[in-house]
XYZ file of C-alpha atoms in Angstrom:
319
model
C 0.000 0.000 0.000
C 1.441 3.386 -1.017
C 0.532 6.144 1.470
C 1.009 9.806 0.531
C 0.074 12.963 2.436
C -0.469 16.553 1.312
C -1.545 19.710 3.192
C -4.750 21.487 2.203
C -6.231 24.787 3.352
C -9.913 25.751 3.326
C -11.026 29.318 3.910
C -13.626 29.807 6.645
C -16.850 31.617 5.910
C -16.168 33.888 8.890
C -13.620 34.219 11.669
C -14.121 31.314 14.072
C -13.284 31.934 17.725
C -13.212 29.709 20.795
C -11.729 30.467 24.222
C -8.294 29.294 23.007
C -8.092 31.657 20.012
C -9.370 32.564 16.535
C -8.791 31.278 13.021
C -9.691 32.283 9.461
C -8.868 29.011 7.716
C -8.884 25.288 8.310
C -5.534 23.586 7.728
C -5.877 19.842 7.154
C -3.826 16.926 5.900
C -5.143 14.748 3.085
C -3.965 11.142 2.889
C -4.178 8.936 -0.207
C -3.858 5.147 0.017
C -3.108 3.598 -3.378
C -2.957 -0.099 -4.224
C -3.876 -2.232 -7.233
C -5.545 0.615 -9.117
C -7.745 1.888 -6.288
C -7.211 5.059 -4.260
C -8.737 5.759 -0.865
C -8.902 9.180 0.804
C -8.796 10.367 4.370
C -8.471 13.692 6.176
C -7.236 14.775 9.570
C -6.884 18.044 11.478
C -3.739 18.191 13.651
C -4.649 19.839 16.951
C -2.163 21.798 19.040
C -4.148 21.061 22.242
C -2.995 17.453 21.878
C 0.590 18.321 20.970
C 0.059 17.926 17.244
C 1.206 20.099 14.347
C 1.037 19.788 10.568
C 4.711 18.847 10.537
C 4.587 16.307 13.376
C 1.514 14.544 11.993
C 2.961 14.538 8.468
C 6.086 12.847 9.830
C 3.962 10.187 11.560
C 2.048 9.479 8.358
C 5.187 9.320 6.224
C 6.750 6.898 8.704
C 3.847 4.435 8.565
C 4.749 1.023 7.135
C 1.659 0.821 4.913
C 0.271 -2.336 6.521
C -3.321 -1.839 7.717
C -3.010 -4.836 10.041
C -0.270 -2.992 11.940
C -1.876 0.462 12.032
C -3.512 0.295 15.464
C -0.258 -0.808 17.095
C 2.136 1.223 14.953
C 0.540 4.646 15.535
C -1.110 6.079 18.662
C -4.650 7.438 18.730
C -4.626 10.838 17.040
C -4.831 12.709 13.773
C -2.203 10.738 11.828
C -3.804 7.369 12.473
C -7.227 8.826 11.724
C -6.363 9.987 8.210
C -4.653 6.710 7.339
C -7.395 4.536 8.833
C -10.149 6.391 6.968
C -8.167 6.292 3.716
C -7.721 2.542 4.080
C -11.435 2.023 4.727
C -12.209 4.072 1.609
C -9.663 2.070 -0.393
C -11.241 -1.197 0.757
C -14.675 0.049 -0.302
C -13.466 1.021 -3.770
C -11.390 -2.128 -4.229
C -14.194 -4.482 -3.156
C -17.044 -2.485 -4.686
C -18.951 -2.348 -1.398
C -19.719 0.660 0.850
C -17.784 1.077 4.081
C -20.888 0.665 6.190
C -21.416 -2.800 4.721
C -17.757 -3.768 5.156
C -17.955 -2.655 8.798
C -21.114 -4.679 9.456
C -23.279 -1.597 10.004
C -26.778 -0.727 8.851
C -27.191 1.600 5.899
C -26.709 5.167 7.213
C -29.230 7.967 6.982
C -29.117 11.717 7.601
C -28.569 13.051 11.115
C -29.506 16.474 12.457
C -26.277 18.271 13.258
C -25.490 21.072 15.647
C -24.351 24.383 14.187
C -21.616 26.138 16.142
C -21.757 29.848 16.936
C -18.348 31.486 17.177
C -17.386 33.125 20.467
C -17.998 36.886 20.249
C -19.643 39.776 22.075
C -23.172 39.122 23.356
C -24.579 41.463 20.715
C -22.739 39.703 17.905
C -23.718 36.280 19.218
C -27.356 37.311 19.397
C -27.102 38.357 15.745
C -25.470 35.018 14.868
C -28.225 33.182 16.713
C -30.973 35.141 14.961
C -29.342 34.473 11.594
C -29.319 30.748 12.349
C -32.531 30.495 14.367
C -33.994 28.219 11.678
C -31.470 25.530 12.592
C -32.834 22.973 15.082
C -29.677 22.680 17.218
C -27.160 25.401 18.062
C -23.854 24.938 19.852
C -22.349 27.809 21.796
C -18.646 28.140 22.516
C -18.175 29.489 26.061
C -15.462 29.297 28.716
C -14.906 32.977 29.557
C -15.810 35.251 32.507
C -18.693 36.735 30.473
C -20.548 33.561 29.553
C -23.986 34.376 30.977
C -24.601 37.511 28.864
C -23.587 35.513 25.792
C -25.905 32.641 26.647
C -28.816 34.965 27.367
C -28.178 36.753 24.066
C -28.182 33.522 22.066
C -31.416 32.363 23.657
C -33.005 35.731 22.849
C -31.826 35.491 19.246
C -33.013 31.902 18.763
C -35.849 31.310 21.243
C -37.003 28.006 19.719
C -33.685 26.323 18.916
C -32.252 23.513 20.997
C -28.951 24.578 22.584
C -25.827 22.802 23.777
C -22.751 24.564 25.158
C -19.027 23.819 25.033
C -16.893 25.339 27.782
C -13.624 24.051 26.241
C -12.172 23.314 29.716
C -12.685 26.959 30.662
C -14.595 26.687 33.957
C -13.858 25.683 37.514
C -16.157 23.479 39.591
C -17.408 26.610 41.374
C -18.189 28.399 38.108
C -20.014 25.363 36.714
C -22.044 24.955 39.907
C -23.044 28.611 39.735
C -23.944 28.482 36.038
C -25.725 25.124 35.953
C -29.149 26.355 37.193
C -29.073 29.098 34.560
C -28.168 26.601 31.846
C -31.210 24.570 32.852
C -33.410 27.684 32.964
C -32.383 28.618 29.440
C -33.096 25.149 28.114
C -29.511 24.027 27.528
C -29.542 20.271 26.900
C -25.884 19.385 27.418
C -22.577 20.931 28.477
C -19.250 19.780 27.042
C -16.049 19.590 29.064
C -16.730 22.236 31.731
C -13.487 21.496 33.636
C -9.960 20.907 32.328
C -9.079 17.328 31.456
C -7.040 15.895 34.313
C -8.659 18.336 36.748
C -12.222 17.081 36.492
C -12.536 14.837 39.560
C -14.934 17.331 41.169
C -17.559 16.367 38.592
C -18.036 13.154 40.565
C -18.784 15.120 43.734
C -20.997 17.997 42.578
C -24.550 17.921 41.300
C -24.933 17.580 37.522
C -28.435 18.891 36.750
C -27.909 18.494 33.007
C -25.830 15.948 31.071
C -22.077 16.579 31.087
C -20.082 15.389 28.076
C -16.418 14.385 28.073
C -14.511 15.828 25.121
C -10.851 16.521 25.931
C -11.145 13.890 28.684
C -12.161 11.130 26.243
C -9.965 9.993 23.363
C -10.409 6.240 22.928
C -11.525 3.166 24.869
C -8.588 3.542 27.240
C -10.179 6.790 28.467
C -13.387 5.181 29.713
C -12.233 4.015 33.184
C -11.228 7.582 34.074
C -14.672 8.967 33.216
C -16.713 6.857 35.619
C -18.990 8.880 37.860
C -17.957 12.181 36.272
C -19.594 12.209 32.856
C -22.878 11.186 31.289
C -21.930 11.471 27.610
C -18.735 10.936 25.589
C -17.819 13.004 22.535
C -16.303 10.750 19.888
C -14.079 12.546 17.386
C -12.120 10.562 14.827
C -9.106 12.846 15.177
C -8.994 11.792 18.844
C -9.769 8.083 18.458
C -7.316 7.679 15.595
C -9.838 6.717 12.950
C -13.115 5.001 12.192
C -11.957 1.613 13.490
C -11.420 2.802 17.059
C -14.350 5.240 16.918
C -16.787 2.383 16.261
C -15.199 0.335 19.040
C -15.391 3.280 21.454
C -19.059 3.839 20.627
C -19.876 0.206 21.362
C -17.903 0.196 24.606
C -19.324 3.519 25.808
C -22.916 2.472 25.165
C -22.292 -0.828 26.953
C -21.098 1.100 30.018
C -24.199 3.288 30.053
C -22.860 6.471 28.453
C -24.739 8.352 25.798
C -22.807 9.306 22.689
C -22.051 12.579 20.959
C -20.105 12.558 17.701
C -18.110 15.704 17.017
C -15.446 17.029 14.684
C -12.616 19.470 14.261
C -13.126 22.240 11.690
C -12.571 20.250 8.516
C -14.084 19.436 5.150
C -16.742 16.965 4.062
C -14.021 14.326 3.674
C -13.549 14.353 7.460
C -17.295 14.278 8.180
C -18.055 11.306 5.906
C -16.679 8.511 8.131
C -17.817 10.294 11.301
C -21.428 10.164 10.107
C -21.297 6.359 10.267
C -20.433 6.633 13.973
C -23.132 9.270 14.533
C -26.073 7.071 13.552
C -28.552 7.274 16.441
C -26.240 9.400 18.607
C -27.685 11.661 21.310
C -25.964 14.617 19.624
C -24.347 14.905 16.198
C -21.955 17.816 15.785
C -20.555 17.510 12.264
C -20.910 21.076 11.073
C -17.329 21.593 9.889
C -18.277 22.109 6.216
C -20.972 24.634 7.182
C -18.246 26.825 8.661
C -16.191 26.790 5.442
C -16.264 29.155 2.479
C -15.109 26.237 0.285
C -15.324 22.452 0.502
C -14.382 19.198 -1.228
C -15.896 18.315 -4.592
C -18.312 16.641 -4.320
C -19.329 17.845 -0.836
C -21.729 16.265 1.605
C -25.313 17.525 1.540
C -26.860 19.496 4.410
C -30.596 20.241 4.436
C -33.586 20.225 6.788
C -33.060 16.489 7.387
C -29.480 17.119 8.520
C -26.159 15.945 7.140
C -26.580 13.186 4.545
C -24.251 10.232 3.885
C -21.367 11.068 1.589
C -21.567 10.433 -2.131
C -19.358 7.496 -3.158
C -17.224 9.856 -5.242
C -16.179 11.591 -2.013
C -15.662 8.704 0.417
C -16.883 5.288 1.402
């Protein structure tokens, strides 16, 4: 199997800000797996929060032996393994003439309603964003600052009928979360992601959780599950964390067996990154695969988003 990797950049439709910073473009790595006349594609988004960079992940990919049977042992969970794993699944589908969902023993996928993320901004600007997107059934708000309540109130005023989830991006303390939680419930928030920093979240097992708390930075793969017990109600599965579709499907099965609900999320990437994630998102409590909606440009062909949600990828894209 010949594995090649190239960098790609996609302009964002607008500046995207979270508590850690802002960006105007999505920088991704595209992997191609070529063998016996078939080419599979995969995409990953190296993430500095996990010690990754475009250069470090490229080096990991270029150092891979090319043997799928060795991938899970040869590379750790993370962006590099994700892009290769998804490219190899796509190659297998093209080579065998069967869709990935069938090869993986899954049911045929359908569309899933996805959250749409509002960029962190002033309360006034976030109210305007919310009003502009009030037709969307599920909005996600990036929080994690000292001024979160005015922002949350503004979003609810701008989109009074939308379902809302919030992502604190590790930005709160236990005291801040305890203070905010009743207001989150009052404003109809359905879920809060990663309120406390990973590694400093033991207090979640001791304080009241009046709404579901989802582990994001605290959950990467199946090895993360023992450390979540008693602290979280939901796990956010992202392929760039699990290291690909193979581990993501295994994590979903293990998490559900242990009583967790599942959210399937993404980094800011193209439709090529969302395509395998949608297979994991079937029937999830929350699907958050809005990466392409945040872009000014996408892969060709792109995935389809409409009132039914995000639809399975066309075969010409992936799978």
